[in-house]
Each structure stands twice: as C-alpha cells, then as structure tokens.
Short mmCIF file of C-alpha atoms in Angstrom, two decimals:
data_model
loop_
_atom_site.label_atom_id
_atom_site.label_comp_id
_atom_site.label_asym_id
_atom_site.label_seq_id
_atom_site.Cartn_x
_atom_site.Cartn_y
_atom_site.Cartn_z
CA MET A 1 110.53 148.39 132.36
CA THR A 2 107.96 148.53 129.61
CA ALA A 3 104.57 146.87 129.51
CA THR A 4 105.85 144.36 126.93
CA HIS A 5 108.04 142.64 129.50
CA VAL A 6 106.65 139.30 130.65
CA PRO A 7 106.49 139.00 134.46
CA GLY A 8 109.23 136.71 135.68
CA GLN A 9 111.17 136.80 132.42
CA PRO A 10 114.76 138.03 132.95
CA VAL A 11 115.56 141.36 131.31
CA LEU A 12 119.00 142.66 130.35
CA GLU A 13 119.17 146.44 130.42
CA ASP A 14 122.20 148.77 130.53
CA GLY A 15 124.51 146.02 131.73
CA GLN A 16 122.14 144.88 134.44
CA LEU A 17 119.99 141.81 134.89
CA ILE A 18 116.53 142.76 136.15
CA SER A 19 114.60 140.14 138.08
CA THR A 20 110.82 140.29 138.50
CA ASN A 21 108.14 138.37 140.35
CA PRO A 22 106.39 135.96 137.93
CA ALA A 23 103.00 136.53 139.58
CA THR A 24 102.98 140.31 139.90
CA GLY A 25 105.71 141.58 137.58
CA GLU A 26 107.14 143.65 140.43
CA GLU A 27 110.89 144.14 140.34
CA ALA A 28 112.75 141.96 142.84
CA GLY A 29 116.16 143.51 142.21
CA ARG A 30 118.96 144.23 139.79
CA VAL A 31 122.45 142.77 139.51
CA LYS A 32 125.42 143.52 137.33
CA VAL A 33 125.91 141.23 134.34
CA ALA A 34 129.33 139.61 133.96
CA ASP A 35 131.11 139.22 130.64
CA THR A 36 133.82 136.66 129.89
CA ASP A 37 136.58 138.92 131.21
CA ALA A 38 134.69 139.42 134.47
CA VAL A 39 134.18 135.69 134.89
CA ASN A 40 137.87 135.01 134.28
CA ALA A 41 138.83 137.75 136.73
CA ALA A 42 136.55 136.28 139.38
CA VAL A 43 138.15 132.87 138.96
CA GLU A 44 141.63 134.37 139.26
CA GLN A 45 140.61 136.15 142.45
CA ALA A 46 139.10 132.92 143.73
CA ARG A 47 142.31 131.03 143.00
CA ALA A 48 144.24 133.37 145.27
CA ALA A 49 141.49 133.32 147.90
CA ALA A 50 141.53 129.52 147.89
CA VAL A 51 145.14 129.48 149.08
CA TRP A 52 144.17 131.55 152.12
CA TRP A 53 141.00 129.52 152.70
CA GLN A 54 142.93 126.25 152.59
CA GLY A 55 145.45 127.72 155.01
CA LEU A 56 142.74 128.09 157.65
CA GLY A 57 142.68 124.31 158.01
CA TRP A 58 139.71 122.10 158.75
CA ASP A 59 138.80 123.75 162.02
CA GLY A 60 139.12 127.29 160.71
CA ARG A 61 136.84 126.59 157.79
CA LYS A 62 134.39 124.73 160.00
CA THR A 63 134.09 127.69 162.36
CA ARG A 64 133.34 130.13 159.55
CA LEU A 65 130.88 127.84 157.80
CA LEU A 66 128.97 127.29 161.04
CA ARG A 67 128.82 131.04 161.54
CA TRP A 68 127.31 131.38 158.07
CA ARG A 69 124.84 128.66 158.97
CA SER A 70 123.81 130.60 162.08
CA LEU A 71 123.41 133.79 160.06
CA LEU A 72 121.05 131.97 157.67
CA VAL A 73 118.99 130.80 160.64
CA GLU A 74 118.87 134.30 162.16
CA ARG A 75 117.74 135.82 158.87
CA ILE A 76 115.59 132.95 157.65
CA GLN A 77 112.47 135.06 157.29
CA GLU A 78 114.31 137.71 155.29
CA LEU A 79 115.69 135.13 152.86
CA ALA A 80 112.35 133.31 152.54
CA GLU A 81 110.57 136.56 151.72
CA LEU A 82 113.23 137.41 149.15
CA ALA A 83 112.71 134.02 147.50
CA HIS A 84 108.98 134.76 147.46
CA ARG A 85 109.47 138.16 145.85
CA GLU A 86 111.75 136.78 143.17
CA SER A 87 110.31 133.33 142.36
CA GLY A 88 106.74 133.72 143.61
CA LYS A 89 106.85 130.66 145.83
CA PRO A 90 104.97 130.87 149.15
CA VAL A 91 107.04 132.27 152.01
CA THR A 92 106.47 129.08 154.00
CA ASP A 93 108.07 127.09 151.17
CA GLY A 94 111.01 129.47 151.31
CA VAL A 95 111.37 128.89 155.03
CA MET A 96 111.51 125.12 154.53
CA GLU A 97 114.04 125.58 151.74
CA VAL A 98 116.34 127.54 154.03
CA ALA A 99 115.88 124.89 156.73
CA ALA A 100 117.04 122.16 154.36
CA ALA A 101 120.02 124.26 153.24
CA VAL A 102 121.03 124.82 156.86
CA GLU A 103 120.94 121.07 157.52
CA HIS A 104 123.33 120.32 154.65
CA LEU A 105 125.63 123.23 155.43
CA ASP A 106 125.89 122.13 159.05
CA TRP A 107 126.65 118.51 158.13
CA ALA A 108 129.33 119.43 155.57
CA ALA A 109 131.08 121.79 157.98
CA ARG A 110 131.09 119.27 160.82
CA ASN A 111 132.14 116.22 158.82
CA ALA A 112 134.63 117.45 156.22
CA LYS A 113 137.71 116.72 158.35
CA ARG A 114 136.54 113.19 159.20
CA VAL A 115 135.67 112.34 155.58
CA LEU A 116 138.49 114.12 153.75
CA GLY A 117 141.27 114.40 156.32
CA PRO A 118 144.55 112.48 155.83
CA ARG A 119 144.66 108.89 157.07
CA ARG A 120 146.94 105.89 157.03
CA VAL A 121 145.88 102.77 155.13
CA ARG A 122 147.02 99.18 155.53
CA THR A 123 149.95 98.07 153.39
CA ARG A 124 149.98 95.09 151.01
CA LEU A 125 152.36 92.22 150.35
CA LEU A 126 154.35 93.52 147.37
CA VAL A 127 155.22 96.77 149.12
CA ALA A 128 155.16 95.62 152.75
CA GLU A 129 158.14 97.82 153.56
CA HIS A 130 156.10 100.95 152.75
CA SER A 131 153.28 102.61 154.66
CA GLY A 132 150.27 103.87 152.74
CA HIS A 133 148.62 107.26 153.20
CA LEU A 134 145.48 108.74 151.68
CA GLU A 135 144.39 112.35 151.62
CA TYR A 136 141.91 114.47 149.69
CA GLN A 137 143.16 117.72 148.23
CA PRO A 138 140.81 120.50 147.03
CA PHE A 139 140.56 121.42 143.37
CA GLY A 140 141.25 125.08 144.16
CA VAL A 141 138.25 126.76 142.53
CA VAL A 142 134.89 125.12 141.93
CA GLY A 143 132.23 126.59 139.66
CA VAL A 144 128.62 126.11 140.76
CA ILE A 145 125.76 126.69 138.31
CA GLY A 146 122.46 126.84 140.18
CA PRO A 147 118.79 126.43 139.26
CA TRP A 148 115.79 128.70 139.72
CA ASN A 149 113.30 126.30 141.29
CA TYR A 150 115.16 125.95 144.60
CA PRO A 151 117.57 128.89 144.46
CA ILE A 152 118.62 128.54 148.12
CA PHE A 153 118.73 124.87 149.01
CA THR A 154 120.04 123.42 145.76
CA PRO A 155 123.16 125.57 145.27
CA VAL A 156 124.00 125.58 148.99
CA GLY A 157 124.55 121.81 148.70
CA PRO A 158 127.54 121.92 146.33
CA ILE A 159 128.69 125.30 147.66
CA SER A 160 128.91 123.98 151.23
CA GLY A 161 130.60 120.77 150.10
CA ALA A 162 133.13 122.64 147.97
CA LEU A 163 133.90 125.20 150.69
CA ALA A 164 134.19 122.58 153.42
CA ALA A 165 136.63 120.63 151.23
CA GLY A 166 138.87 123.72 151.00
CA ASN A 167 137.88 125.20 147.65
CA ALA A 168 136.89 128.72 146.75
CA VAL A 169 133.65 128.95 144.78
CA VAL A 170 132.42 131.04 141.85
CA PHE A 171 128.64 130.74 141.74
CA LYS A 172 126.47 131.47 138.72
CA PRO A 173 122.81 131.62 139.87
CA SER A 174 119.94 131.16 137.46
CA GLU A 175 119.03 134.32 135.58
CA TYR A 176 115.53 133.84 136.98
CA THR A 177 116.69 134.10 140.62
CA PRO A 178 119.90 136.18 140.64
CA VAL A 179 118.95 138.29 143.64
CA VAL A 180 118.75 135.29 145.96
CA GLY A 181 122.13 134.14 144.67
CA GLN A 182 123.65 137.55 145.34
CA TRP A 183 122.19 137.51 148.86
CA LEU A 184 123.93 134.21 149.60
CA ALA A 185 127.30 135.54 148.45
CA ASP A 186 126.87 138.82 150.30
CA THR A 187 126.01 137.16 153.60
CA PHE A 188 128.95 134.79 153.30
CA ALA A 189 131.18 137.85 152.78
CA GLU A 190 129.87 139.22 156.08
CA ILE A 191 131.25 136.13 157.80
CA VAL A 192 134.41 135.85 155.68
CA PRO A 193 135.35 139.42 154.70
CA GLU A 194 139.08 138.83 154.28
CA HIS A 195 139.09 137.26 150.80
CA PRO A 196 136.53 136.59 148.04
CA VAL A 197 136.13 132.89 148.87
CA LEU A 198 132.54 132.81 147.54
CA GLN A 199 131.82 135.03 144.54
CA VAL A 200 128.83 135.32 142.26
CA VAL A 201 128.68 136.06 138.52
CA HIS A 202 125.40 136.89 136.80
CA GLY A 203 124.00 136.57 133.33
CA LEU A 204 122.40 134.21 130.83
CA GLY A 205 123.67 130.90 129.53
CA ASP A 206 126.78 132.43 127.97
CA VAL A 207 128.03 133.32 131.45
CA GLY A 208 127.66 129.72 132.53
CA GLY A 209 129.62 128.67 129.46
CA ALA A 210 132.34 131.18 130.29
CA LEU A 211 132.56 129.76 133.81
CA CYS A 212 133.02 126.24 132.39
CA ARG A 213 135.91 127.50 130.25
CA SER A 214 137.48 129.81 132.87
CA GLY A 215 139.99 127.39 134.36
CA VAL A 216 137.99 126.21 137.36
CA GLY A 217 138.96 122.81 138.73
CA LYS A 218 135.45 121.37 138.68
CA VAL A 219 131.89 122.39 137.87
CA ALA A 220 128.71 121.38 139.72
CA PHE A 221 125.56 121.96 137.68
CA THR A 222 121.89 121.65 138.54
CA GLY A 223 119.25 122.17 135.86
CA SER A 224 117.64 120.58 132.84
CA THR A 225 119.12 117.59 131.06
CA ALA A 226 119.47 119.59 127.84
CA THR A 227 121.44 122.35 129.54
CA GLY A 228 123.47 119.78 131.48
CA LYS A 229 124.69 118.34 128.18
CA LYS A 230 125.78 121.80 127.06
CA VAL A 231 127.67 122.27 130.34
CA MET A 232 129.40 118.92 129.83
CA ALA A 233 130.38 119.87 126.29
CA ALA A 234 131.88 123.17 127.43
CA CYS A 235 133.76 121.50 130.28
CA ALA A 236 135.02 118.74 127.98
CA GLU A 237 137.05 121.28 126.00
CA ASN A 238 139.54 121.38 128.88
CA LEU A 239 138.70 118.04 130.56
CA VAL A 240 137.11 119.84 133.51
CA PRO A 241 135.27 117.24 135.63
CA VAL A 242 131.58 117.84 136.32
CA VAL A 243 128.77 116.89 138.64
CA ILE A 244 125.48 116.91 136.74
CA GLU A 245 122.16 116.92 138.59
CA ALA A 246 119.61 117.08 135.80
CA GLY A 247 115.93 116.39 135.25
CA GLY A 248 113.67 113.65 136.52
CA LYS A 249 110.38 111.88 135.94
CA ASP A 250 110.04 110.35 139.37
CA ALA A 251 107.52 107.63 140.13
CA LEU A 252 105.64 106.56 143.25
CA ILE A 253 104.60 102.92 143.65
CA VAL A 254 101.61 102.19 145.88
CA ASP A 255 101.58 98.52 146.87
CA GLU A 256 98.53 96.54 147.99
CA ASP A 257 99.34 96.80 151.72
CA ALA A 258 100.06 100.54 151.65
CA ASP A 259 98.45 103.03 153.99
CA VAL A 260 96.33 104.59 151.24
CA ALA A 261 95.54 107.83 153.06
CA ALA A 262 99.21 108.41 153.90
CA ALA A 263 100.24 107.53 150.36
CA ALA A 264 97.74 109.99 148.92
CA GLU A 265 98.90 112.77 151.21
CA ALA A 266 102.55 112.12 150.30
CA ALA A 267 101.74 111.90 146.59
CA VAL A 268 100.01 115.28 146.62
CA TRP A 269 102.92 116.83 148.50
CA GLY A 270 105.51 115.22 146.25
CA ALA A 271 103.69 116.28 143.09
CA MET A 272 102.38 119.71 144.00
CA THR A 273 104.94 121.29 146.33
CA ASN A 274 106.66 124.30 144.77
CA ALA A 275 103.90 124.16 142.12
CA GLY A 276 105.40 120.91 140.88
CA GLN A 277 108.65 122.64 139.95
CA THR A 278 110.82 120.01 141.63
CA CYS A 279 113.38 117.80 139.91
CA ILE A 280 112.57 115.02 142.38
CA GLY A 281 108.85 115.74 142.30
CA ILE A 282 106.45 112.84 141.90
CA GLU A 283 105.07 113.04 138.36
CA ARG A 284 103.85 109.43 137.96
CA VAL A 285 102.06 107.03 140.31
CA TYR A 286 101.65 103.30 139.75
CA ALA A 287 99.00 101.95 142.13
CA VAL A 288 98.20 98.24 142.29
CA GLU A 289 94.65 97.29 141.40
CA PRO A 290 93.30 96.49 144.91
CA VAL A 291 94.01 100.03 146.19
CA TYR A 292 93.79 102.02 142.95
CA ASP A 293 90.26 103.39 143.27
CA ARG A 294 90.64 104.40 146.91
CA PHE A 295 93.99 106.02 146.17
CA VAL A 296 92.65 108.07 143.23
CA GLU A 297 89.69 109.25 145.30
CA ALA A 298 91.94 110.28 148.20
CA VAL A 299 94.40 112.14 145.92
CA VAL A 300 91.61 114.08 144.20
CA GLU A 301 90.07 115.00 147.55
CA LYS A 302 93.37 116.28 148.96
CA ALA A 303 94.68 117.99 145.83
CA GLY A 304 91.33 119.64 145.24
CA LYS A 305 91.75 121.66 148.43
CA LEU A 306 94.94 123.37 147.23
CA ARG A 307 94.56 126.93 145.96
CA THR A 308 96.61 128.77 143.40
CA GLY A 309 98.14 131.93 144.79
CA GLU A 310 98.27 130.37 148.25
CA GLU A 311 99.57 126.81 148.62
CA ILE A 312 100.35 126.67 144.87
CA GLY A 313 102.61 129.47 143.70
CA PRO A 314 103.11 130.69 140.13
CA ILE A 315 105.14 128.95 137.46
CA THR A 316 108.47 130.74 137.77
CA MET A 317 109.63 130.30 134.16
CA PRO A 318 106.89 131.72 131.87
CA ARG A 319 107.65 129.45 128.91
CA GLN A 320 107.12 126.38 131.10
CA LEU A 321 103.39 127.11 131.01
CA ASP A 322 103.26 126.04 127.37
CA ILE A 323 105.05 122.77 128.15
CA ILE A 324 102.63 121.95 130.97
CA ARG A 325 99.61 122.74 128.78
CA ASP A 326 100.99 120.67 125.91
CA HIS A 327 101.57 117.66 128.16
CA ILE A 328 98.06 117.80 129.59
CA GLU A 329 96.47 118.20 126.15
CA ASP A 330 98.56 115.35 124.73
CA ALA A 331 97.47 113.04 127.57
CA LEU A 332 93.80 113.90 127.02
CA ALA A 333 94.03 113.58 123.24
CA LYS A 334 95.46 110.08 123.58
CA GLY A 335 92.63 108.86 125.80
CA GLY A 336 93.58 110.04 129.27
CA ARG A 337 91.00 111.54 131.62
CA ALA A 338 91.33 114.49 133.98
CA VAL A 339 89.74 113.64 137.32
CA LEU A 340 90.93 117.01 138.64
CA GLY A 341 91.87 120.08 136.64
CA GLY A 342 92.76 119.61 132.99
CA ALA A 343 93.88 121.83 130.15
CA GLU A 344 91.85 124.73 131.58
CA ALA A 345 93.95 124.50 134.76
CA VAL A 346 96.69 126.46 133.00
CA GLN A 347 95.88 130.10 133.68
CA ALA A 348 99.08 132.15 133.54
CA PRO A 349 100.99 132.54 135.72
CA TYR A 350 99.39 129.67 137.64
CA VAL A 351 98.54 126.04 137.01
CA ALA A 352 95.87 124.53 139.21
CA PRO A 353 96.44 120.99 140.54
CA THR A 354 95.69 118.45 137.83
CA VAL A 355 95.29 114.68 138.24
CA LEU A 356 95.13 112.46 135.16
CA VAL A 357 94.23 108.77 134.83
CA ASP A 358 94.17 106.26 131.96
CA VAL A 359 97.09 108.09 130.35
CA PRO A 360 98.86 105.96 127.73
CA ALA A 361 102.52 105.16 128.30
CA ASP A 362 103.63 106.89 125.10
CA SER A 363 102.23 110.31 126.02
CA SER A 364 104.52 113.22 126.85
CA GLU A 365 102.87 113.44 130.28
CA ILE A 366 104.36 110.02 131.05
CA ARG A 367 107.62 110.23 129.08
CA GLU A 368 108.85 113.80 129.56
CA GLU A 369 109.50 116.05 132.54
CA THR A 370 106.43 118.27 133.00
CA PHE A 371 107.62 120.43 135.90
CA GLY A 372 104.17 121.56 136.99
CA PRO A 373 101.50 120.55 139.54
CA THR A 374 100.27 117.58 137.54
CA LEU A 375 100.12 113.91 138.43
CA THR A 376 99.30 110.79 136.42
CA ILE A 377 97.96 107.73 138.23
CA THR A 378 98.14 104.38 136.48
CA LYS A 379 96.50 101.11 137.58
CA VAL A 380 98.93 98.16 137.56
CA ARG A 381 98.62 94.43 138.14
CA ASP A 382 101.16 94.14 140.96
CA ALA A 383 104.41 95.57 142.31
CA ASP A 384 106.48 93.82 139.62
CA ASP A 385 104.41 95.52 136.94
CA ALA A 386 104.81 98.83 138.77
CA VAL A 387 108.61 98.53 138.93
CA THR A 388 108.83 97.71 135.24
CA ARG A 389 106.76 100.76 134.31
CA ALA A 390 108.51 103.05 136.78
CA ASN A 391 111.90 102.09 135.33
CA ASP A 392 110.73 102.60 131.74
CA THR A 393 112.23 106.06 131.42
CA PRO A 394 115.61 107.53 130.47
CA TYR A 395 115.59 109.44 133.76
CA GLY A 396 116.61 108.04 137.13
CA LEU A 397 116.71 110.69 139.82
CA GLY A 398 114.40 109.86 142.75
CA GLY A 399 111.30 107.90 143.56
CA ALA A 400 109.05 106.60 146.31
CA VAL A 401 107.31 103.45 147.48
CA PHE A 402 104.36 102.99 149.83
CA GLY A 403 103.99 99.50 151.26
CA LYS A 404 104.53 97.65 154.52
CA ARG A 405 105.88 94.20 153.70
CA ASP A 406 108.00 94.79 150.57
CA GLY A 407 108.64 98.54 150.59
CA ILE A 408 112.42 98.39 150.91
CA ARG A 409 112.75 95.48 148.47
CA ILE A 410 110.76 97.42 145.87
CA ALA A 411 112.84 100.54 146.52
CA ARG A 412 116.06 98.65 145.78
CA ARG A 413 114.70 97.64 142.36
CA LEU A 414 113.91 101.19 141.24
CA ARG A 415 116.46 102.65 138.84
CA ALA A 416 117.03 105.86 140.77
CA GLY A 417 119.65 107.54 142.89
CA MET A 418 117.33 108.05 145.88
CA VAL A 419 114.09 106.42 146.99
CA ALA A 420 111.78 107.27 149.90
CA VAL A 421 109.77 104.47 151.51
CA ASN A 422 106.44 105.51 153.01
CA GLY A 423 107.21 109.14 152.29
CA THR A 424 108.15 111.40 149.37
CA LEU A 425 111.20 113.66 148.92
CA THR A 426 112.33 112.85 152.48
CA PHE A 427 115.90 111.99 151.48
CA VAL A 428 116.63 115.66 150.80
CA GLY A 429 116.30 116.38 154.51
CA MET A 430 119.23 114.16 155.51
CA GLY A 431 122.54 115.92 155.13
CA ASN A 432 124.45 112.65 155.46
CA LEU A 433 122.84 110.98 152.42
CA PRO A 434 124.16 111.46 148.86
CA PHE A 435 121.96 113.10 146.25
CA GLY A 436 122.16 112.44 142.52
CA GLY A 437 120.80 110.36 139.69
CA VAL A 438 121.53 107.97 136.86
CA GLY A 439 120.86 108.03 133.13
CA GLU A 440 119.43 111.29 131.81
CA SER A 441 119.24 112.56 135.38
CA GLY A 442 123.01 112.97 135.47
CA PHE A 443 125.87 111.57 137.51
CA GLY A 444 128.03 112.41 140.49
CA ARG A 445 126.71 113.22 143.94
CA ILE A 446 126.23 116.17 146.24
CA HIS A 447 125.49 115.94 149.99
CA GLY A 448 126.85 113.35 152.40
CA GLU A 449 130.27 111.75 152.32
CA ASP A 450 130.07 111.04 148.58
CA GLY A 451 129.21 114.69 148.01
CA LEU A 452 132.21 115.93 149.96
CA ARG A 453 134.54 113.62 148.02
CA GLU A 454 133.25 115.10 144.74
CA PHE A 455 135.01 118.35 145.61
CA ALA A 456 138.47 116.97 146.38
CA ARG A 457 141.02 114.83 144.57
CA ALA A 458 142.06 111.59 146.22
CA LYS A 459 145.84 111.52 146.59
CA ALA A 460 147.82 108.40 147.48
CA ILE A 461 151.23 108.61 149.16
CA THR A 462 153.57 105.74 150.08
CA VAL A 463 156.48 106.11 152.51
CA ARG A 464 159.31 103.59 152.89
CA ARG A 465 159.60 102.51 156.51
CA ALA A 466 162.06 99.60 156.35
CA LYS A 467 164.38 97.63 154.12
CA SER A 468 162.68 95.41 151.54
CA LEU A 469 162.50 91.77 152.67
CA LEU A 470 160.86 90.72 149.40
CA PRO A 471 162.08 93.34 146.91
CA ALA A 472 159.59 93.48 144.08
CA MET A 473 159.97 96.90 142.52
CA THR A 474 163.66 96.96 141.64
CA PHE A 475 166.00 95.60 139.00
CA GLU A 476 168.17 94.39 141.90
CA ARG A 477 165.81 91.54 142.78
CA THR A 478 167.24 88.03 142.46
CA PRO A 479 165.63 84.83 141.12
CA ALA A 480 165.57 83.49 144.67
CA GLN A 481 163.66 86.56 145.89
CA VAL A 482 161.15 86.19 143.03
CA ASN A 483 160.60 82.58 144.10
CA GLN A 484 160.03 83.77 147.67
CA ILE A 485 157.37 86.21 146.41
CA VAL A 486 155.65 83.42 144.50
CA LYS A 487 155.64 81.20 147.62
CA ALA A 488 154.18 84.04 149.70
CA LEU A 489 151.46 84.64 147.11
CA ARG A 490 150.53 80.95 147.09
CA LEU A 491 150.47 80.85 150.88
CA LEU A 492 148.28 83.94 151.22
CA TYR A 493 146.07 83.81 148.15
CA GLY A 494 146.37 80.35 146.60
CA ARG A 495 143.54 78.75 148.52
CA LYS A 496 139.99 79.26 147.28
CA PRO A 497 137.72 81.07 149.75
#
C-alpha cells in the first residue's frame, strides 16, 4: 500500500479488498472481492445448502448453532482482538460485543422451535368442520448486509435468526470490517462443514446491490438511512421483502426525580461508547430544569475523564470526521456552547468527548445523526416538554428515560422502537426482546420472537375433520342452511359486549 492511502479507508487492489486499522494504518487482512457472478453463484449454492439445513430439523439446527455459540465463547479474545485490529475499537469493547452476540445466538437457537414450529389453532364458526394449522416456513436464502460499527454483534442478530428459522445465509459485511465478517463465516464452517450454509461475499456497495438482486428470499440490512433506501429500491425490483435497521438520533429524558449521578453515568456511556458510533447511541439529552445544572456538571466531570486512544477509540470511517466537525461547528455558530471539547476535539483519527449546551433545535447537531462522541444537553420545562422535543425528529430507533415515578409512562410516549428506563442501551442485552425502529430508522425487527418470525413465512393450513353441519363455502347450501347460519351469528355475536 502506498503512503496516499488513508488509514481505515478500504482499498481495492488486484481483486482483493484490503482492510486497515483506522488509528495506525496497519493492514488487518485481505479478502477476495466478489463480482455479480460470484454473488449469484453463492446464492445458488446457498439454495441447495438450505434444503440440507432444513432437513436437519429444529433440534439438528439448534445443536449446531449452540456449538457455534460455544466456539465464539472459547475464542472470544481472538475475535475481540481482531475487531480491535480492524476497526480500532478497544479490545474490551470487542469482548462485550461478542458477549451480546452470544446472548442473541443462544436465544434464537433455543427458542426457534417454540416460536416457529407448527401448531394447531382454534376453528371458527363458518368453517367449524375444519381444523386450523399454522406453521412458519423459511424463505430458503436470506441476504444479510452488515455494518462496520458493530461488525460482530449486529450481523449475528439476523444471521442467527435466519439460520435458526431454517434458512441459509449469504452475508455481505461492511467493506470497512470484512475480515471480522470472514472470521464469522469461517468459524461457522468449522461447526457445519458439510454444506455452505453461511457464506460471505465481499466488496463495496455494488456487491450489496447484487445481493439484493440475486434471488434471495429476504434481505436484512443494517446501516445508514440513505443506504437503507438504496437497498429497498434494489429489493423492490423483484419484490424482495426487507428488514431495515437504519440510523437514529436517540434522546435521553432526565425527569425531576431522577438519580442524577446514575443518569449522568448512563448518558456518558450511551453517548461515548464505541466513540459514539452507535445507531442507538444517546445523542440528545432533555433534562428538566430542577436537575439540569447538576446533570450537566456530572456529565462533564465523567466524560472529561475519558481518553482518546484508550476508552475512546478512533473514528472507523475517515469521512465521518468531517461530519462530526461540521455538526459541532454548526451548533457553536448558532449560539451553542461547548462545556467540554468543541471543534478542536476533532483530531484525526480521534474525536475527544464533546458536550454542548444551549444548542438551537434547528442545528444539525440536534437534527441529524452525528455518529461521534458528542452529546447535546437541553434544559426543558417538564417531562411533557421533553417528550415533545425528543419526538421532534424523523428518526425513531431507541431512547432512554431516567425517573422514578413516571419513567415507564414517559417511555411509552417516546416514538421509538426500544426505550431503556433508568439505563441506556440495555435492551440490546436481552435476546428475547425485539430490536428495530420507526420512521427514518427503518422497519421490521431482529431479535426475540418478532425477529425470528421475520425470517419465515407464516403458512395457514385447514383440514376437514367432519361433515359440514352449517355448509357455508359451497354452492350446495340451501336457503334453510343460510338461515341457520344467520341465527348462529346472531346468537354468538349479536349482543353488544
């Protein structure tokens, strides 16, 4: 590689994708780039592998997925260090990312049969002579397009759900973290060597587009809202259904009876973890007037102790540095104040923790996803004012509330797919809870029962079990039988509840 290459920026060279550490520029690894023919071939191989995988049944798939889970646990340090080499994030953050992935993989493997297995459902009046049955059938092949900020945990969510449901998977990792993606596929192949049930294809955005058009049954995407719209457009060409987990501008509300010290600690974690490169990261805080000053002081004190290169890793995507700087400068130009950090906090490849106050609502730091270790804190009149401001965004991914008396009631009013009360980001640690957003943050769910159902088609089956006493669905019915049906309807449903 030449000196002109920017550390962390993906490089295509001689048919290979070269990945480098954004902090040091050291090479993390090389992977082969796929073209459209290679993507299509992978999907065809996956389609055949899916037949075998489905044939293993619920218990067979569960056993293999739990073995993969155990392998991830045994090699957790190796994977965390690889994530550090490729993305720059602290090794300890990588460890926690693997831990969260293991939790979701374990839950999907153990619960797929219960959630998706065939069951009998109660019959209804008009077809009382039939029994009803419901089952969930896999799509066959699912395409997963993963992000760079959490290259382990985030793709393992839809991958584990899709595999547990009986699908084969073709995974396109981010071009910024391809080596981690390859590691996941390689270790799965150690557990399941018989067929290519989980494959990986590498490249830039065109490879993701090829995957959308390759004939997969469904696509699960995680990334920016802008790219999510491109994925939807590509999938729409063939009516391929999608799960879109896009950007966020998550807010934390601090109510008047909140534990201020705990709220400050959680706000700093929610805003600064992974150098702020978290779709569900806390980017805005609305603190009610009685606790505002104490909260700001506590946040500045805690965030001021964090050090770049240690607790705060580098910005993985080099061009994101300009966005972060622009947002900070826009906030300051419009009257905001930096009580920690500021525009000078952006020193490539790092951004030091930055806390801004008095930022007007029309600034980009309030309106747009920053994706860096910055936090705005706004004084509000009361919780109602805070909810109104928190919901004043096209995004709706996650959020948080600190308060004793009304915490849950406030959480229910936030326009978001997930909300933590007296904590931040905690919902990602529960494998049985769904994850996803509304509005510009996307739609569909991964994780939990709703996440499993995303990767299978509901199929209804009715079976005749007796002669029709009230034949409804036949040209052989008589006027007298129609009258009997009307009488039965009036008897059962004619009275108001």
